[in-house]
Amino acid sequence: MRLTPTERDRLLLRGAAELARARRARGLKLNVPEATALIADTVCEAARDGKRLAEAIEEARSVLGAGDVLPGVADVVTEVHVEAVFDDGSRLAVVSSPIRDAQPLGDDAPGAVVPGPGAPQPEPVVHLRVRNTAPVPVSVTSHFHFFEANPRLDFDRAAAYGMRLCVPAGSSVRFDPHGEGEVGLVPIGGDRIAIGFAGLVDGPLDAPGAKALALARAEACGYLGASAEDPAPGSPTPQAGRAGQAGGTDRADGAQP
């Protein structure tokens, strides 16, 4: 049986969640990977049962309490992100405060991570107005190729080609149902190869004809803002100067380049 990378990841998550359930049933307190897997799997299973995004998140918040996890786990697992397939398509579920009645140990806890000085963030080179035409919220992560973001987001796709959100790695931007806002974008760095995402590019971003072909694919698939006859809200505003880029290849999962 041939499985896609997403399906293999889902099976791996399910296996980790089942291990967590078995250990909790034996009276063991869960560690960080076990708690994270159990919460994420709960969202995926709720989506499979036909529940909506908000219902799946609430169900995930109820699965673990402070007495189910080891000390310090609540300090680490403060938010769980998982992409699940709902009846109306794939959605990024963000489960904040996933452990009930958690009492964090604070920054002085043994093993606490003390952040170093933050790296300077690049300045946006393009600003776009984005309108969410969907009846559900849409979230886009930091290193996702913004050109290929949810087709119900209405913005200038051509201006967003080869760009990502100008936000810290691992974070995301949420667009409320029928809401509108402005985002800043910076060029994708590294080797500038976009594999996966929505499958509109699947190759080098700067290859001859790649942008025109990707726009044609987007228009054929019904992506708002991809057609020259259907301009997206607002227009890109170039910013002075060049955006700084970190070395390496940008990734859709929000990891550092």
mmCIF file of C-alpha atoms in Angstrom:
data_model
loop_
_atom_site.group_PDB
_atom_site.id
_atom_site.type_symbol
_atom_site.label_atom_id
_atom_site.label_comp_id
_atom_site.label_asym_id
_atom_site.label_seq_id
_atom_site.Cartn_x
_atom_site.Cartn_y
_atom_site.Cartn_z
ATOM 1 C CA MET A 1 0.000 0.000 0.000
ATOM 2 C CA ARG A 2 1.445 3.332 -1.045
ATOM 3 C CA LEU A 3 1.112 6.113 1.517
ATOM 4 C CA THR A 4 1.764 9.805 1.078
ATOM 5 C CA PRO A 5 4.150 11.583 3.485
ATOM 6 C CA THR A 6 1.131 13.148 5.209
ATOM 7 C CA GLU A 7 -0.480 9.732 5.692
ATOM 8 C CA ARG A 8 2.760 8.315 7.103
ATOM 9 C CA ASP A 9 2.981 11.224 9.545
ATOM 10 C CA ARG A 10 -0.623 10.593 10.583
ATOM 11 C CA LEU A 11 0.118 6.913 11.299
ATOM 12 C CA LEU A 12 3.217 7.874 13.297
ATOM 13 C CA LEU A 13 1.147 10.345 15.324
ATOM 14 C CA ARG A 14 -1.534 7.717 15.909
ATOM 15 C CA GLY A 15 1.041 5.198 17.127
ATOM 16 C CA ALA A 16 2.534 7.696 19.576
ATOM 17 C CA ALA A 17 -0.934 8.616 20.828
ATOM 18 C CA GLU A 18 -1.884 4.969 21.393
ATOM 19 C CA LEU A 19 1.340 4.480 23.367
ATOM 20 C CA ALA A 20 0.429 7.508 25.491
ATOM 21 C CA ARG A 21 -3.068 6.129 26.119
ATOM 22 C CA ALA A 22 -1.664 2.745 27.158
ATOM 23 C CA ARG A 23 0.830 4.300 29.568
ATOM 24 C CA ARG A 24 -1.789 6.578 31.079
ATOM 25 C CA ALA A 25 -4.036 3.539 31.551
ATOM 26 C CA ARG A 26 -1.206 1.907 33.552
ATOM 27 C CA GLY A 27 -1.125 4.949 35.837
ATOM 28 C CA LEU A 28 1.964 6.594 34.363
ATOM 29 C CA LYS A 29 2.220 10.350 33.996
ATOM 30 C CA LEU A 30 2.891 11.464 30.426
ATOM 31 C CA ASN A 31 5.981 13.256 29.179
ATOM 32 C CA VAL A 32 6.115 15.987 26.524
ATOM 33 C CA PRO A 33 6.041 13.825 23.347
ATOM 34 C CA GLU A 34 3.288 11.615 24.767
ATOM 35 C CA ALA A 35 1.100 14.539 25.847
ATOM 36 C CA THR A 36 1.613 16.349 22.539
ATOM 37 C CA ALA A 37 0.769 13.245 20.494
ATOM 38 C CA LEU A 38 -2.376 12.507 22.502
ATOM 39 C CA ILE A 39 -3.690 16.065 22.161
ATOM 40 C CA ALA A 40 -2.934 16.240 18.433
ATOM 41 C CA ASP A 41 -4.475 12.813 17.781
ATOM 42 C CA THR A 42 -7.643 13.871 19.594
ATOM 43 C CA VAL A 43 -8.035 16.774 17.164
ATOM 44 C CA CYS A 44 -7.506 14.507 14.132
ATOM 45 C CA GLU A 45 -9.996 11.931 15.369
ATOM 46 C CA ALA A 46 -12.596 14.589 16.153
ATOM 47 C CA ALA A 47 -12.194 15.911 12.611
ATOM 48 C CA ARG A 48 -12.611 12.384 11.255
ATOM 49 C CA ASP A 49 -15.836 12.083 13.284
ATOM 50 C CA GLY A 50 -17.245 15.075 11.412
ATOM 51 C CA LYS A 51 -16.827 17.694 14.136
ATOM 52 C CA ARG A 52 -15.965 21.289 13.290
ATOM 53 C CA LEU A 53 -12.677 22.997 14.076
ATOM 54 C CA ALA A 54 -13.846 24.705 17.293
ATOM 55 C CA GLU A 55 -15.395 21.476 18.587
ATOM 56 C CA ALA A 56 -12.212 19.502 17.886
ATOM 57 C CA ILE A 57 -10.084 22.052 19.750
ATOM 58 C CA GLU A 58 -12.380 22.002 22.782
ATOM 59 C CA GLU A 59 -12.319 18.194 22.840
ATOM 60 C CA ALA A 60 -8.516 18.226 22.716
ATOM 61 C CA ARG A 61 -8.377 20.637 25.666
ATOM 62 C CA SER A 62 -10.407 18.221 27.783
ATOM 63 C CA VAL A 63 -8.303 15.105 27.228
ATOM 64 C CA LEU A 64 -5.485 15.835 29.734
ATOM 65 C CA GLY A 65 -5.389 17.424 33.165
ATOM 66 C CA ALA A 66 -2.532 18.542 35.364
ATOM 67 C CA GLY A 67 -2.528 15.174 37.148
ATOM 68 C CA ASP A 68 -1.990 13.286 33.879
ATOM 69 C CA VAL A 69 1.435 14.745 33.035
ATOM 70 C CA LEU A 70 4.886 14.890 34.620
ATOM 71 C CA PRO A 71 5.982 18.060 36.442
ATOM 72 C CA GLY A 72 7.183 20.686 33.996
ATOM 73 C CA VAL A 73 5.267 19.317 31.007
ATOM 74 C CA ALA A 74 2.702 22.125 31.225
ATOM 75 C CA ASP A 75 5.563 24.641 30.964
ATOM 76 C CA VAL A 76 6.636 23.111 27.657
ATOM 77 C CA VAL A 77 3.312 22.101 26.085
ATOM 78 C CA THR A 78 1.617 25.488 26.102
ATOM 79 C CA GLU A 79 0.233 25.166 22.574
ATOM 80 C CA VAL A 80 -0.219 22.298 20.112
ATOM 81 C CA HIS A 81 -0.473 22.842 16.342
ATOM 82 C CA VAL A 82 -1.814 20.070 14.121
ATOM 83 C CA GLU A 83 -3.270 20.021 10.610
ATOM 84 C CA ALA A 84 -6.394 17.879 10.401
ATOM 85 C CA VAL A 85 -8.763 17.014 7.572
ATOM 86 C CA PHE A 86 -12.289 18.253 8.328
ATOM 87 C CA ASP A 87 -15.391 17.820 6.219
ATOM 88 C CA ASP A 88 -14.757 21.210 4.612
ATOM 89 C CA GLY A 89 -11.031 20.682 3.996
ATOM 90 C CA SER A 90 -7.688 20.749 5.807
ATOM 91 C CA ARG A 91 -7.459 23.150 8.719
ATOM 92 C CA LEU A 92 -4.639 24.086 11.093
ATOM 93 C CA ALA A 93 -5.897 23.535 14.633
ATOM 94 C CA VAL A 94 -4.130 25.555 17.324
ATOM 95 C CA VAL A 95 -4.849 24.132 20.787
ATOM 96 C CA SER A 96 -3.787 26.767 23.306
ATOM 97 C CA SER A 97 -3.581 25.920 27.019
ATOM 98 C CA PRO A 98 -4.066 22.223 26.193
ATOM 99 C CA ILE A 99 -3.606 20.865 29.727
ATOM 100 C CA ARG A 100 -6.465 21.597 32.148
ATOM 101 C CA ASP A 101 -5.739 23.215 35.513
ATOM 102 C CA ALA A 102 -2.015 23.272 34.781
ATOM 103 C CA GLN A 103 0.190 25.009 37.324
ATOM 104 C CA PRO A 104 3.366 26.050 35.486
ATOM 105 C CA LEU A 105 6.601 25.869 37.470
ATOM 106 C CA GLY A 106 7.833 29.109 35.941
ATOM 107 C CA ASP A 107 11.144 30.225 34.489
ATOM 108 C CA ASP A 108 13.067 28.981 37.532
ATOM 109 C CA ALA A 109 11.990 25.364 37.059
ATOM 110 C CA PRO A 110 14.748 22.752 36.593
ATOM 111 C CA GLY A 111 15.516 22.429 32.901
ATOM 112 C CA ALA A 112 13.801 25.685 32.008
ATOM 113 C CA VAL A 113 14.892 27.106 28.661
ATOM 114 C CA VAL A 114 16.335 30.597 28.938
ATOM 115 C CA PRO A 115 16.042 32.310 25.539
ATOM 116 C CA GLY A 116 19.085 34.062 24.161
ATOM 117 C CA PRO A 117 19.070 37.368 22.343
ATOM 118 C CA GLY A 118 16.665 37.255 19.432
ATOM 119 C CA ALA A 119 17.902 37.403 15.870
ATOM 120 C CA PRO A 120 16.998 40.585 13.995
ATOM 121 C CA GLN A 121 13.837 40.171 11.952
ATOM 122 C CA PRO A 122 13.851 41.201 8.289
ATOM 123 C CA GLU A 123 11.685 44.075 7.138
ATOM 124 C CA PRO A 124 8.771 43.238 4.806
ATOM 125 C CA VAL A 125 9.436 43.977 1.146
ATOM 126 C CA VAL A 126 5.748 43.680 0.170
ATOM 127 C CA HIS A 127 2.542 44.495 2.027
ATOM 128 C CA LEU A 128 -0.697 42.846 0.875
ATOM 129 C CA ARG A 129 -4.337 43.210 1.837
ATOM 130 C CA VAL A 130 -5.839 39.774 2.471
ATOM 131 C CA ARG A 131 -9.561 38.987 2.767
ATOM 132 C CA ASN A 132 -10.802 35.654 4.121
ATOM 133 C CA THR A 133 -13.949 34.774 2.172
ATOM 134 C CA ALA A 134 -14.436 31.480 4.045
ATOM 135 C CA PRO A 135 -16.933 31.036 6.923
ATOM 136 C CA VAL A 136 -14.148 29.540 9.079
ATOM 137 C CA PRO A 137 -10.848 30.991 10.336
ATOM 138 C CA VAL A 138 -7.738 30.341 8.256
ATOM 139 C CA SER A 139 -4.205 30.282 9.684
ATOM 140 C CA VAL A 140 -0.971 30.453 7.670
ATOM 141 C CA THR A 141 2.359 29.489 9.230
ATOM 142 C CA SER A 142 5.558 31.498 8.994
ATOM 143 C CA HIS A 143 7.404 29.628 6.257
ATOM 144 C CA PHE A 144 4.474 28.522 4.111
ATOM 145 C CA HIS A 145 4.699 29.696 0.497
ATOM 146 C CA PHE A 146 2.079 32.417 0.829
ATOM 147 C CA PHE A 147 1.209 32.268 -2.881
ATOM 148 C CA GLU A 148 -0.206 28.764 -2.256
ATOM 149 C CA ALA A 149 -2.178 29.637 0.893
ATOM 150 C CA ASN A 150 -5.842 28.657 1.258
ATOM 151 C CA PRO A 151 -7.769 29.260 -2.006
ATOM 152 C CA ARG A 152 -10.510 31.114 -0.095
ATOM 153 C CA LEU A 153 -8.033 33.841 0.866
ATOM 154 C CA ASP A 154 -8.404 36.719 -1.596
ATOM 155 C CA PHE A 155 -5.162 38.633 -2.290
ATOM 156 C CA ASP A 156 -2.746 39.413 -5.112
ATOM 157 C CA ARG A 157 -1.263 35.951 -5.736
ATOM 158 C CA ALA A 158 1.235 37.196 -8.322
ATOM 159 C CA ALA A 159 2.763 39.639 -5.818
ATOM 160 C CA ALA A 160 2.994 36.853 -3.206
ATOM 161 C CA TYR A 161 4.843 34.410 -5.471
ATOM 162 C CA GLY A 162 8.099 33.255 -3.868
ATOM 163 C CA MET A 163 7.207 34.986 -0.599
ATOM 164 C CA ARG A 164 6.537 33.960 2.997
ATOM 165 C CA LEU A 165 5.120 35.810 5.996
ATOM 166 C CA CYS A 166 7.454 38.234 7.727
ATOM 167 C CA VAL A 167 6.856 36.773 11.196
ATOM 168 C CA PRO A 168 9.100 34.800 13.604
ATOM 169 C CA ALA A 169 9.728 31.182 12.600
ATOM 170 C CA GLY A 170 7.108 28.819 14.009
ATOM 171 C CA SER A 171 4.423 31.469 14.448
ATOM 172 C CA SER A 172 1.341 31.952 12.307
ATOM 173 C CA VAL A 173 -1.145 34.590 11.167
ATOM 174 C CA ARG A 174 -4.874 33.988 11.616
ATOM 175 C CA PHE A 175 -7.528 35.393 9.311
ATOM 176 C CA ASP A 176 -10.976 35.485 10.892
ATOM 177 C CA PRO A 177 -14.062 34.423 8.905
ATOM 178 C CA HIS A 178 -14.925 37.136 6.351
ATOM 179 C CA GLY A 179 -12.233 39.300 7.932
ATOM 180 C CA GLU A 180 -9.632 41.428 6.184
ATOM 181 C CA GLY A 181 -6.140 42.499 7.175
ATOM 182 C CA GLU A 182 -2.692 43.428 5.954
ATOM 183 C CA VAL A 183 0.379 41.167 6.015
ATOM 184 C CA GLY A 184 4.046 41.782 5.315
ATOM 185 C CA LEU A 185 5.980 39.342 3.142
ATOM 186 C CA VAL A 186 9.658 38.585 2.552
ATOM 187 C CA PRO A 187 11.259 36.423 -0.146
ATOM 188 C CA ILE A 188 11.775 32.748 0.644
ATOM 189 C CA GLY A 189 15.480 32.215 1.200
ATOM 190 C CA GLY A 190 17.873 29.342 0.780
ATOM 191 C CA ASP A 191 17.687 27.359 -2.460
ATOM 192 C CA ARG A 192 14.198 28.750 -3.176
ATOM 193 C CA ILE A 193 12.655 25.375 -3.967
ATOM 194 C CA ALA A 194 8.968 24.919 -3.100
ATOM 195 C CA ILE A 195 8.033 21.248 -2.770
ATOM 196 C CA GLY A 196 4.585 20.215 -1.567
ATOM 197 C CA PHE A 197 2.447 22.992 -0.112
ATOM 198 C CA ALA A 198 -0.584 23.070 -2.465
ATOM 199 C CA GLY A 199 1.340 21.547 -5.368
ATOM 200 C CA LEU A 200 1.158 24.680 -7.504
ATOM 201 C CA VAL A 201 4.941 24.927 -7.990
ATOM 202 C CA ASP A 202 6.664 21.686 -6.865
ATOM 203 C CA GLY A 203 10.098 22.820 -7.963
ATOM 204 C CA PRO A 204 12.485 25.785 -8.162
ATOM 205 C CA LEU A 205 10.643 29.044 -7.689
ATOM 206 C CA ASP A 206 12.872 30.961 -10.098
ATOM 207 C CA ALA A 207 12.917 28.443 -12.957
ATOM 208 C CA PRO A 208 11.963 29.940 -16.350
ATOM 209 C CA GLY A 209 8.177 30.008 -16.697
ATOM 210 C CA ALA A 210 7.577 28.638 -13.177
ATOM 211 C CA LYS A 211 5.629 31.665 -11.975
ATOM 212 C CA ALA A 212 3.364 31.825 -15.038
ATOM 213 C CA LEU A 213 2.668 28.087 -14.829
ATOM 214 C CA ALA A 214 1.898 28.315 -11.099
ATOM 215 C CA LEU A 215 -0.506 31.212 -11.680
ATOM 216 C CA ALA A 216 -2.261 29.242 -14.406
ATOM 217 C CA ARG A 217 -2.605 26.245 -12.102
ATOM 218 C CA ALA A 218 -3.939 28.444 -9.304
ATOM 219 C CA GLU A 219 -6.509 30.063 -11.584
ATOM 220 C CA ALA A 220 -7.610 26.668 -12.898
ATOM 221 C CA CYS A 221 -8.068 25.410 -9.320
ATOM 222 C CA GLY A 222 -10.173 28.422 -8.328
ATOM 223 C CA TYR A 223 -7.670 30.263 -6.129
ATOM 224 C CA LEU A 224 -8.936 33.774 -5.451
ATOM 225 C CA GLY A 225 -6.617 36.554 -6.615
ATOM 226 C CA ALA A 226 -4.828 34.387 -9.193
ATOM 227 C CA SER A 227 -6.682 35.766 -12.203
ATOM 228 C CA ALA A 228 -5.661 39.089 -13.710
ATOM 229 C CA GLU A 229 -9.351 39.744 -14.347
ATOM 230 C CA ASP A 230 -10.187 39.287 -10.659
ATOM 231 C CA PRO A 231 -7.770 41.578 -8.751
ATOM 232 C CA ALA A 232 -7.306 40.906 -5.070
ATOM 233 C CA PRO A 233 -8.043 43.593 -2.449
ATOM 234 C CA GLY A 234 -5.344 46.256 -2.184
ATOM 235 C CA SER A 235 -2.060 46.322 -4.036
ATOM 236 C CA PRO A 236 1.485 45.434 -2.984
ATOM 237 C CA THR A 237 3.523 48.240 -1.474
ATOM 238 C CA PRO A 238 7.275 47.727 -1.958
ATOM 239 C CA GLN A 239 9.387 48.777 1.008
ATOM 240 C CA ALA A 240 12.741 50.497 0.831
ATOM 241 C CA GLY A 241 15.800 48.345 1.230
ATOM 242 C CA ARG A 242 16.296 44.613 0.974
ATOM 243 C CA ALA A 243 15.041 42.075 3.453
ATOM 244 C CA GLY A 244 17.678 40.162 5.333
ATOM 245 C CA GLN A 245 17.599 36.450 4.722
ATOM 246 C CA ALA A 246 18.938 33.653 6.840
ATOM 247 C CA GLY A 247 20.930 30.893 5.177
ATOM 248 C CA GLY A 248 19.470 27.505 4.395
ATOM 249 C CA THR A 249 16.200 26.425 2.852
ATOM 250 C CA ASP A 250 12.884 27.771 4.172
ATOM 251 C CA ARG A 251 10.422 25.115 5.304
ATOM 252 C CA ALA A 252 6.646 24.988 5.489
ATOM 253 C CA ASP A 253 6.621 23.542 8.981
ATOM 254 C CA GLY A 254 7.893 26.760 10.516
ATOM 255 C CA ALA A 255 11.374 25.443 11.359
ATOM 256 C CA GLN A 256 14.303 27.805 11.256
ATOM 257 C CA PRO A 257 15.954 27.912 7.833
#
